[in-house]
mmCIF file of C-alpha atoms in Angstrom:
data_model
loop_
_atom_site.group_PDB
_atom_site.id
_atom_site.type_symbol
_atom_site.label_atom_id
_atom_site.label_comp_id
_atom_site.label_asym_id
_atom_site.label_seq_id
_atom_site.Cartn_x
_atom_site.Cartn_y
_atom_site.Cartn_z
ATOM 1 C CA UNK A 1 49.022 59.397 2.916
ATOM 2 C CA UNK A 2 50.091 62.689 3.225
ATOM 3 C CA UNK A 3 49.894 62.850 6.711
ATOM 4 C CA UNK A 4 52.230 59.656 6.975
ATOM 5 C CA UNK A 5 54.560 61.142 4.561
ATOM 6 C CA UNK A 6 54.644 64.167 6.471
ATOM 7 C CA UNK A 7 55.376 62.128 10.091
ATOM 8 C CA UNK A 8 58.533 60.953 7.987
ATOM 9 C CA UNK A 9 59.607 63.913 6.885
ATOM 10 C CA UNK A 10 59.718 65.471 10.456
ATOM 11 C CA UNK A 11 61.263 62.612 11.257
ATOM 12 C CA UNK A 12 63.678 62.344 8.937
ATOM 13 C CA UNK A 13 64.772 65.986 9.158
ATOM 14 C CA UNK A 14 64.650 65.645 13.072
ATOM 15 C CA UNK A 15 65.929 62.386 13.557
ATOM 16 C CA UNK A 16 68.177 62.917 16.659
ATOM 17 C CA UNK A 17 65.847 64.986 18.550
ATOM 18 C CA UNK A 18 62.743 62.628 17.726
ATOM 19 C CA UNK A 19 65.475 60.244 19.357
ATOM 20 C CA UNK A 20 66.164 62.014 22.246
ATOM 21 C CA UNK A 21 62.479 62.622 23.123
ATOM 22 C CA UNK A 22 61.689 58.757 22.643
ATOM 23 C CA UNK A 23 64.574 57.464 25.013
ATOM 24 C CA UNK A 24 63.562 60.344 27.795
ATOM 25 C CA UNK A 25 59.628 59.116 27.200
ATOM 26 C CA UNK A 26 60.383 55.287 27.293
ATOM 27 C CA UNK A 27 62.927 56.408 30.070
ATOM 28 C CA UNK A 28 59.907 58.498 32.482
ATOM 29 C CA UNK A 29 57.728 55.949 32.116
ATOM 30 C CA UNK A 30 60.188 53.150 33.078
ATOM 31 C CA UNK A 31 61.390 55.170 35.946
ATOM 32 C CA UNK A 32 57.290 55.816 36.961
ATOM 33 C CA UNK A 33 56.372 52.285 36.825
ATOM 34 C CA UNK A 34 59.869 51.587 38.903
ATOM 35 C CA UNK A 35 58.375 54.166 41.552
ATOM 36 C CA UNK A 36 55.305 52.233 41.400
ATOM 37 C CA UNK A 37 57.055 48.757 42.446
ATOM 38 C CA UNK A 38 55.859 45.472 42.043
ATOM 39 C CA UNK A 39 52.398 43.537 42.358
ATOM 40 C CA UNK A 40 52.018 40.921 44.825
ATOM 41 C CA UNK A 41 52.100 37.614 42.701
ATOM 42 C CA UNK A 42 50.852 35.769 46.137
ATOM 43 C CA UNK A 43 47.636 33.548 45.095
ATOM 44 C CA UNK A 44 46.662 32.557 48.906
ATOM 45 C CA UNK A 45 43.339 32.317 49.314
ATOM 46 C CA UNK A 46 41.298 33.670 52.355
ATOM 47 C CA UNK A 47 38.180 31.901 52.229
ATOM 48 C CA UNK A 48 36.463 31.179 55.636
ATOM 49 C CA UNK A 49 38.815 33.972 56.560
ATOM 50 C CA UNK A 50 38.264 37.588 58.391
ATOM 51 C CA UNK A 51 40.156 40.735 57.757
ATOM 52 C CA UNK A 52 39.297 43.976 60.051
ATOM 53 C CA UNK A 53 40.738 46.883 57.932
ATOM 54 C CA UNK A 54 40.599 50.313 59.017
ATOM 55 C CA UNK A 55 39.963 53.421 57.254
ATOM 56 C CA UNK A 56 39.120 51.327 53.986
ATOM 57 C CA UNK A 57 36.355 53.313 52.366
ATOM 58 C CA UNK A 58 38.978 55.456 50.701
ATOM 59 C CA UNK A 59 42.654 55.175 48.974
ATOM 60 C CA UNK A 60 44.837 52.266 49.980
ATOM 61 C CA UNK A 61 42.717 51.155 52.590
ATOM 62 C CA UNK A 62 39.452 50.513 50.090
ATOM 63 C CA UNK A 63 42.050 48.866 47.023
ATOM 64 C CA UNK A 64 43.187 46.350 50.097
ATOM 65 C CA UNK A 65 39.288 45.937 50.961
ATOM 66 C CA UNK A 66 38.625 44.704 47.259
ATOM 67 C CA UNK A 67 41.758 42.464 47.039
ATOM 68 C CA UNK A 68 41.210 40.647 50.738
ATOM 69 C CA UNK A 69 37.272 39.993 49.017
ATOM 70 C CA UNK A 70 38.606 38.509 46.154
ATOM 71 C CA UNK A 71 40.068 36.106 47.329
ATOM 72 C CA UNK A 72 37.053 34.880 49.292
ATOM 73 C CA UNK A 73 37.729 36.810 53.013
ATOM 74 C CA UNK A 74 34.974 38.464 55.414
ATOM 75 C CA UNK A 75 35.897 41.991 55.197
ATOM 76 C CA UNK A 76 34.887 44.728 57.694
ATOM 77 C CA UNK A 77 35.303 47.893 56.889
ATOM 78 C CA UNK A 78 36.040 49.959 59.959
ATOM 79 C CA UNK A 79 35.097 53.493 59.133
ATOM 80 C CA UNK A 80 34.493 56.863 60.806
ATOM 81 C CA UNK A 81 32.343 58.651 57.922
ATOM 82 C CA UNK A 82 29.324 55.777 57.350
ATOM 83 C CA UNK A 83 28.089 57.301 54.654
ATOM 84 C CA UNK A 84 30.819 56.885 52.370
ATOM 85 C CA UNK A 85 31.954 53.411 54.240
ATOM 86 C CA UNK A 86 28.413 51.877 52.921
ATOM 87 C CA UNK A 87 28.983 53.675 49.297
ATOM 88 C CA UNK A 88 32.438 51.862 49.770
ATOM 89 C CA UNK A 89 31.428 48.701 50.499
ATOM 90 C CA UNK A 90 28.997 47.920 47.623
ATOM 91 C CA UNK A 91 31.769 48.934 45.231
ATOM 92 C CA UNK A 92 34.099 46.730 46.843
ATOM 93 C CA UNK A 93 31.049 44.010 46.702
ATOM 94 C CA UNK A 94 30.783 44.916 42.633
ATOM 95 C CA UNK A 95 34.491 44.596 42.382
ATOM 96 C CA UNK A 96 35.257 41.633 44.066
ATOM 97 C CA UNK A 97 31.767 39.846 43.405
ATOM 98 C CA UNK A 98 31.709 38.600 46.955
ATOM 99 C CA UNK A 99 29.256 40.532 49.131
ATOM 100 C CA UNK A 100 30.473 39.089 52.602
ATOM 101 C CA UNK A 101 31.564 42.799 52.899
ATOM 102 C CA UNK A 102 30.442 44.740 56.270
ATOM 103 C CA UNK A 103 30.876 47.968 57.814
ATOM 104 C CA UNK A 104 31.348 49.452 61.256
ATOM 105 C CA UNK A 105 31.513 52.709 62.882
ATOM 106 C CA UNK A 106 35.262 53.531 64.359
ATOM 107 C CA UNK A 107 36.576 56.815 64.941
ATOM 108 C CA UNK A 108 40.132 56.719 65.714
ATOM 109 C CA UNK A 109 39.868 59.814 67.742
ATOM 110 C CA UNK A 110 37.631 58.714 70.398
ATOM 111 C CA UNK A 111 38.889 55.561 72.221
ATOM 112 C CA UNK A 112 34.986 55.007 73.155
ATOM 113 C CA UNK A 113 34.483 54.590 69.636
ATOM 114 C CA UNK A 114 37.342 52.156 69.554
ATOM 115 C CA UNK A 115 36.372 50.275 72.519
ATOM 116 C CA UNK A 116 32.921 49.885 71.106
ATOM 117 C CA UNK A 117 33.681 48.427 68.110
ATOM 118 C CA UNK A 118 36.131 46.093 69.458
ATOM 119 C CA UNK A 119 33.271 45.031 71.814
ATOM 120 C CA UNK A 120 30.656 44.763 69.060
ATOM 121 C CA UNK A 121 33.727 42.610 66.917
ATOM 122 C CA UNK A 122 34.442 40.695 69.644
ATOM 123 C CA UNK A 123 30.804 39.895 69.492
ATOM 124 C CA UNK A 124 29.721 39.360 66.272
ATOM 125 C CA UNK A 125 32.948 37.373 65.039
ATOM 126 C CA UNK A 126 34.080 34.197 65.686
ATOM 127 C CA UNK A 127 37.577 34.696 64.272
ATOM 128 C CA UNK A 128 39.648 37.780 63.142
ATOM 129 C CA UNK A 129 42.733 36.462 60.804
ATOM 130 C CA UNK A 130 44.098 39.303 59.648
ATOM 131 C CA UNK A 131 44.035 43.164 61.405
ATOM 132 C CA UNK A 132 45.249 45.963 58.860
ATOM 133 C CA UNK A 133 45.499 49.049 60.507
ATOM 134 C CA UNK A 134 45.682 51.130 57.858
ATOM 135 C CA UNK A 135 43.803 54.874 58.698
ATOM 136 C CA UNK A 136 45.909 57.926 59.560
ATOM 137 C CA UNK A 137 45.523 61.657 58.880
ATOM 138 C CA UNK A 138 48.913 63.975 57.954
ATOM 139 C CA UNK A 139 49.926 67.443 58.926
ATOM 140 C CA UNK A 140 47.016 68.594 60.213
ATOM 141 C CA UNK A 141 46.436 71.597 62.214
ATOM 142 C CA UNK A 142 47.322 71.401 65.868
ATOM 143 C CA UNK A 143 44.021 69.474 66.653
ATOM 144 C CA UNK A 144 43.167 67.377 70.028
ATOM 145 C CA UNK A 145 41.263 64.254 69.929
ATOM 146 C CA UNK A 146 38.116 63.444 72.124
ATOM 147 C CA UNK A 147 40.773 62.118 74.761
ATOM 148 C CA UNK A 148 43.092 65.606 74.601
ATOM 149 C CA UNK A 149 45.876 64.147 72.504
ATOM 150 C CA UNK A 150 47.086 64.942 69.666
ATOM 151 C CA UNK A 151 45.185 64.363 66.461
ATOM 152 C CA UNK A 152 47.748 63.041 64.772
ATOM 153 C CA UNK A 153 49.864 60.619 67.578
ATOM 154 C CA UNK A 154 46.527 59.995 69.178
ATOM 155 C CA UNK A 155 44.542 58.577 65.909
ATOM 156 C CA UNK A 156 47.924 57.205 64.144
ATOM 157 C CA UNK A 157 48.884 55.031 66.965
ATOM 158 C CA UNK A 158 47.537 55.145 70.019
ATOM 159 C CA UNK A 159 44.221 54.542 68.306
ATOM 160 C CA UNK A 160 45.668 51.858 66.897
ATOM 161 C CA UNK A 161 47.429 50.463 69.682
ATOM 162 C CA UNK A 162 44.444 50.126 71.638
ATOM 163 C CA UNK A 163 41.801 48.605 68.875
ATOM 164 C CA UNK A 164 44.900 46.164 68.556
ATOM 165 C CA UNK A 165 44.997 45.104 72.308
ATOM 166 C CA UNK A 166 41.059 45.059 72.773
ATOM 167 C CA UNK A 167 41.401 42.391 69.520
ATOM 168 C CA UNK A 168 44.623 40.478 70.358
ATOM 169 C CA UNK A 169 42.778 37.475 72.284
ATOM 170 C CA UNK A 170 40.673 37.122 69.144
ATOM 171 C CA UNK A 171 43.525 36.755 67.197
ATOM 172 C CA UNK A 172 45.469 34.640 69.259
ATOM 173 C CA UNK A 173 42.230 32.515 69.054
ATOM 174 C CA UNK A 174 42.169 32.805 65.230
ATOM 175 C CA UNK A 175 46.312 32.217 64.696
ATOM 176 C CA UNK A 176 47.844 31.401 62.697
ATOM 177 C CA UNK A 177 46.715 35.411 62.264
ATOM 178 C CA UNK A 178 48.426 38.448 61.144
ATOM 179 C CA UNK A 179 48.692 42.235 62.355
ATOM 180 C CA UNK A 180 49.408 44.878 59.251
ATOM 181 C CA UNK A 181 50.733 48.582 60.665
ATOM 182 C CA UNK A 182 50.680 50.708 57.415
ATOM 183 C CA UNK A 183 53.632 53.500 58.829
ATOM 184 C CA UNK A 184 55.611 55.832 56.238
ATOM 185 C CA UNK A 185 59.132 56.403 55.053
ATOM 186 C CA UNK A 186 58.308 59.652 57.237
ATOM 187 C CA UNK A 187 59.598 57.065 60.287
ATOM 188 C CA UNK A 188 63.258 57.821 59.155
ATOM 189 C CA UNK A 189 62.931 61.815 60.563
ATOM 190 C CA UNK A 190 60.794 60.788 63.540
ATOM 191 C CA UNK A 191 61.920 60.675 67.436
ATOM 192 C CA UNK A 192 59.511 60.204 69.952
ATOM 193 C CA UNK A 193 59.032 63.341 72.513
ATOM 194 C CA UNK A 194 58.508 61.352 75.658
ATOM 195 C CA UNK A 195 58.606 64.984 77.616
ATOM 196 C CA UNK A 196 55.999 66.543 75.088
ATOM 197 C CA UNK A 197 54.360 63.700 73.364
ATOM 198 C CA UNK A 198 51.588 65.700 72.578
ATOM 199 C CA UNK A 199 53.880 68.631 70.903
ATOM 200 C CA UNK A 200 52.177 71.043 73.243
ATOM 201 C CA UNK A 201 55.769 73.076 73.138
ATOM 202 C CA UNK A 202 55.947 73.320 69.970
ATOM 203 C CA UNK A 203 53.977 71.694 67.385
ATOM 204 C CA UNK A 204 54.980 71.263 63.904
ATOM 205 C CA UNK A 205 52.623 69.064 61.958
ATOM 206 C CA UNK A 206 55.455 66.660 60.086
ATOM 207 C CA UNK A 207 57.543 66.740 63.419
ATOM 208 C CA UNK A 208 54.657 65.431 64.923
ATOM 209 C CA UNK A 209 53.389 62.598 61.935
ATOM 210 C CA UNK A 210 56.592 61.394 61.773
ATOM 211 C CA UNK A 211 56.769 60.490 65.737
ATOM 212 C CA UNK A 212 53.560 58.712 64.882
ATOM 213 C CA UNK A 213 54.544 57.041 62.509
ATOM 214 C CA UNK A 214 57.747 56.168 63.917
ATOM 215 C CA UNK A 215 55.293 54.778 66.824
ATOM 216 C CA UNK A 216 54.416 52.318 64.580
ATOM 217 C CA UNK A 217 57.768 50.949 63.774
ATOM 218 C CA UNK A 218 57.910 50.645 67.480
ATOM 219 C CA UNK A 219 54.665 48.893 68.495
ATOM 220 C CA UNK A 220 55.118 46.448 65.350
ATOM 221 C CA UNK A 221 58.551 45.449 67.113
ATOM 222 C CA UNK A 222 57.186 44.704 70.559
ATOM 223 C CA UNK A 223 54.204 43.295 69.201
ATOM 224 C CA UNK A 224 56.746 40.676 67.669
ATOM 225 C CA UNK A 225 58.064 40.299 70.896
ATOM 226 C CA UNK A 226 55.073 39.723 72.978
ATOM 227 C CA UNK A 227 53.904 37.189 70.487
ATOM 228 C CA UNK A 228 56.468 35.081 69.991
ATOM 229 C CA UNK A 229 54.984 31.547 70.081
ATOM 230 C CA UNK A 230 51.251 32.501 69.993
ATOM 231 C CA UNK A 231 50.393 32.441 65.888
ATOM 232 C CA UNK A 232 50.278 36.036 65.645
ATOM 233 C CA UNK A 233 52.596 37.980 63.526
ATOM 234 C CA UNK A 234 53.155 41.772 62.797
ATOM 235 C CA UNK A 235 54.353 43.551 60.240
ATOM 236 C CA UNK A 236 55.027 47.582 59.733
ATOM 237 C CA UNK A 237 55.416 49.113 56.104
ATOM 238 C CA UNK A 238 56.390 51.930 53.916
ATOM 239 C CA UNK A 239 53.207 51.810 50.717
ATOM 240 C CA UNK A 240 54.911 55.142 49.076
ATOM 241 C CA UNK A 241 54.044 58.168 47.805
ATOM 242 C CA UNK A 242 50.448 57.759 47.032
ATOM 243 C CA UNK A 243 47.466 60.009 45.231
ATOM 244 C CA UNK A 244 44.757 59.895 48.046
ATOM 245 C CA UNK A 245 43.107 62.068 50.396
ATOM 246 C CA UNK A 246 45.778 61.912 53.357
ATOM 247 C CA UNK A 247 46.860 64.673 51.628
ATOM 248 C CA UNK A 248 43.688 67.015 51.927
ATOM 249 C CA UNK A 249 45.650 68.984 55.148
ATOM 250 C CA UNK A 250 48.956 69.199 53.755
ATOM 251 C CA UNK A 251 48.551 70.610 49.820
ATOM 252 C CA UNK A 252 46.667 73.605 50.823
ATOM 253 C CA UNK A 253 49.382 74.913 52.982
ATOM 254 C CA UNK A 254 52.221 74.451 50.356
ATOM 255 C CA UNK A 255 53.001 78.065 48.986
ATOM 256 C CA UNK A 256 52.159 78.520 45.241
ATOM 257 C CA UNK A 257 56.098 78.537 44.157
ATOM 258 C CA UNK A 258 56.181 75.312 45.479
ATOM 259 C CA UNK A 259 53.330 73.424 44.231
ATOM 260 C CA UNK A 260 54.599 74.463 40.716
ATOM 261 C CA UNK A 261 57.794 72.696 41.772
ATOM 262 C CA UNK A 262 55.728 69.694 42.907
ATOM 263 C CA UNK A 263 53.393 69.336 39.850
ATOM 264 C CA UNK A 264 55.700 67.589 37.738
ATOM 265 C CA UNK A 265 56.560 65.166 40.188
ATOM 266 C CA UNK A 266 53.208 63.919 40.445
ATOM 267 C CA UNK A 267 53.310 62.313 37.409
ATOM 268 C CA UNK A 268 55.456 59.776 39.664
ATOM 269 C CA UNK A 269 52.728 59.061 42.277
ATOM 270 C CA UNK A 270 51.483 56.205 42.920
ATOM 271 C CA UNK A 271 47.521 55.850 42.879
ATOM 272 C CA UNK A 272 45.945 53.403 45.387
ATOM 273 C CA UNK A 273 46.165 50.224 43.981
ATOM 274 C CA UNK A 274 49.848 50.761 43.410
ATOM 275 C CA UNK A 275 50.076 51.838 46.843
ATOM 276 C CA UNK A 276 47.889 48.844 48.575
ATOM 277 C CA UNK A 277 50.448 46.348 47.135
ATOM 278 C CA UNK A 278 52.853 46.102 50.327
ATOM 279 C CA UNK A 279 49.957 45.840 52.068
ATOM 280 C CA UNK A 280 48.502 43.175 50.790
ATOM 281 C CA UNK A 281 52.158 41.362 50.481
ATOM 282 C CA UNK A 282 52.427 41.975 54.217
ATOM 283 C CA UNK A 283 48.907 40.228 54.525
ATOM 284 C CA UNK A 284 48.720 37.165 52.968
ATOM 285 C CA UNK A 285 52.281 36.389 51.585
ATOM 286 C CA UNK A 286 52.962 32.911 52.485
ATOM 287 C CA UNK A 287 57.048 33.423 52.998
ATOM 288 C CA UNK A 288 56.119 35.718 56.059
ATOM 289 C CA UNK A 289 54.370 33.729 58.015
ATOM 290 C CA UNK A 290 57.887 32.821 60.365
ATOM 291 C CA UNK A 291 58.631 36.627 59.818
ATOM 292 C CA UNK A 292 57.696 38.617 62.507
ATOM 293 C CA UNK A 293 58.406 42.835 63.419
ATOM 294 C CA UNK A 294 59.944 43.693 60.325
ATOM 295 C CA UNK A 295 59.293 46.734 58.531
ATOM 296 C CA UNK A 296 58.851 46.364 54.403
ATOM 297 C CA UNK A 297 59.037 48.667 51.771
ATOM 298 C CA UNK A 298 58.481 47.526 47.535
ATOM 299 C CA UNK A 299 57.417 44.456 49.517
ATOM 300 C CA UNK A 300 60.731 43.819 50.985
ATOM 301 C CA UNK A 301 61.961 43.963 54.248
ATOM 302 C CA UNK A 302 64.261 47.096 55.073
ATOM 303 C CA UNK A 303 66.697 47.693 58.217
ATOM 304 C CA UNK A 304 65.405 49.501 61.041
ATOM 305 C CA UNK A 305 67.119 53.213 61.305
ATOM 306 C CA UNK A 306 69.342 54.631 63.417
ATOM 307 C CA UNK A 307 66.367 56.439 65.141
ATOM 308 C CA UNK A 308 63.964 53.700 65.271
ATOM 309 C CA UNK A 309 66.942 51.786 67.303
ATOM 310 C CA UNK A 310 67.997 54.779 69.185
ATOM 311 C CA UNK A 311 64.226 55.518 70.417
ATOM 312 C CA UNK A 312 63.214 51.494 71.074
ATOM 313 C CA UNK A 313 66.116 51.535 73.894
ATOM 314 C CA UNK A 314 65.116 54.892 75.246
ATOM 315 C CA UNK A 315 61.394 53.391 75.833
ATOM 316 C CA UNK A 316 62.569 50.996 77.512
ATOM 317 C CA UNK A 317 61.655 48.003 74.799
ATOM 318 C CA UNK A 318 64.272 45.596 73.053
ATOM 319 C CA UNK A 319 64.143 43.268 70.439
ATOM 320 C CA UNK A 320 66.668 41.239 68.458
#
């Protein structure tokens, strides 16, 4: 009791300020669950269905794997690190409660490793419906990849470009099928070097994620192109700012003054399941299957940029 009379007291004596901090409380968390964005509402099921994600035994990728599984698909996991792919997929078995979950070794970095498993895919599976490629690394150091590019153009798209190719008969046999490019608002500041694509003159980690990721804008456009009339869609997307590991190059090299800029704002972050949402919209929403090439963020579509038009022209692709 004397507690509660207390609370009213304080209340009482403070009442405007007690105001002020309940409006800017109710206010942060409206404006954080804003942020966050919506949850796909889309109740398409996937049964007899296959979905290829990659890099899905962490973050977005793994919250994708358990959605896909519920609602009844044959998920493969396409992972580099197999030890914590297997650990993944039993929790996205226990999750989902549907165990048609399976791994397989891909590492982005090595296009042996990519043309293996497309070979082993293209052996094993009779259809592929849906391909997410989801995996990417950000900022890293200036490393190579088995092939001498890049790590970060060579594993963000060129990876991706070729495990799409080795798997687009597949899904032309599977169509009505869908391709998912998981890309970043990071597209916006990108341009792609065609005299230094491999940032050899000077590299500067975001210069260089953002041309990969701008890649992916690209490749989801001429994708839609090449397509048209086979079954097969594509789609590129934004999933936000997200609390995962594809951060684990860039924090570390933030200087301290910074990061205590930064730590409020994390309160803002999305975690992965948040973050998996476009994903998944661009995956199974019904609406989209006549949509082809477009580029979605808060699962809706967004106009290309100015650079994203500017670069398709200078490679030499168009599209309407």
């Amino acid at each position: 009791m004397r507690t509660s009379s207390a609370a009213r007291s304080f209340v009482s004596q403070y009442a405007k300020t007690t105001a002020l901090v309940t409006v800017a409380g109710v206010g942060l968390f409206g404006l954080k669950k804003w942020i966050a964005g919506g949850v796909c509402n889309s109740k398409a099921r996937l049964d007899g269905k296959t979905v290829l994600i990659t890099g899905a035994n962490t973050g977005i990728g793994k919250e994708t794997a358990v959605d896909m599984a519920r609602r009844g698909a044959r998920v493969i996991l396409a992972c580099r690190d197999m030890e914590k792919a297997n650990k993944a997929a039993e929790e996205v078995k226990k999750r989902s409660g549907n165990d048609s979950v399976i791994v397989r070794k891909l590492d982005l970095a090595s296009l042996q490793s990519i043309r293996q498993l497309a070979k082993d895919v293209l052996a094993s599976e009779e259809r592929l419906d849906v391909l997410i490629n989801n995996a990417g690394i950000m900022s890293c150091p200036k490393w190579k990849t088995e092939d001498g590019f890049e790590m970060q153009f060579g594993v963000n798209h060129l990876g991706h470009f070729l495990l799409t190719n080795c798997l687009l008969d597949l899904l032309k046999k599977s169509s009505p099928s869908r391709i998912v490019n998981v890309s970043s608002l990071a597209h916006e500041r990108g341009q792609i070097y065609f005299d230094d694509i491999n940032q050899d003159k000077d590299y500067q980690p975001w210069r260089s994620y953002a041309q990969s990721k701008l890649a992916n804008v690209l490749f989801t456009r001429e994708l839609a192109n090449r397509l048209q009339g086979t079954g097969v869609t594509a789609y590129s997307l934004h999933p936000g700012v997200i609390h995962t590991e594809l951060g684990r190059h860039f924090w570390p090299t933030v200087p301290l003054w910074k990061r205590v800029f930064y730590m409020p704002l994390v309160f803002f972050v999305k975690n992965p399941t948040e973050g998996a949402q476009t994903t998944i919209y661009c995956a199974v929403e019904e609406s989209l299957q006549n949509e082809s090439g477009l580029y979605y963020r808060q699962q809706c579509p967004s106009p290309p940029t100015q650079h994203t038009d500017t670069d398709t022209k200078a490679s030499g692709t168009h599209y309407k």
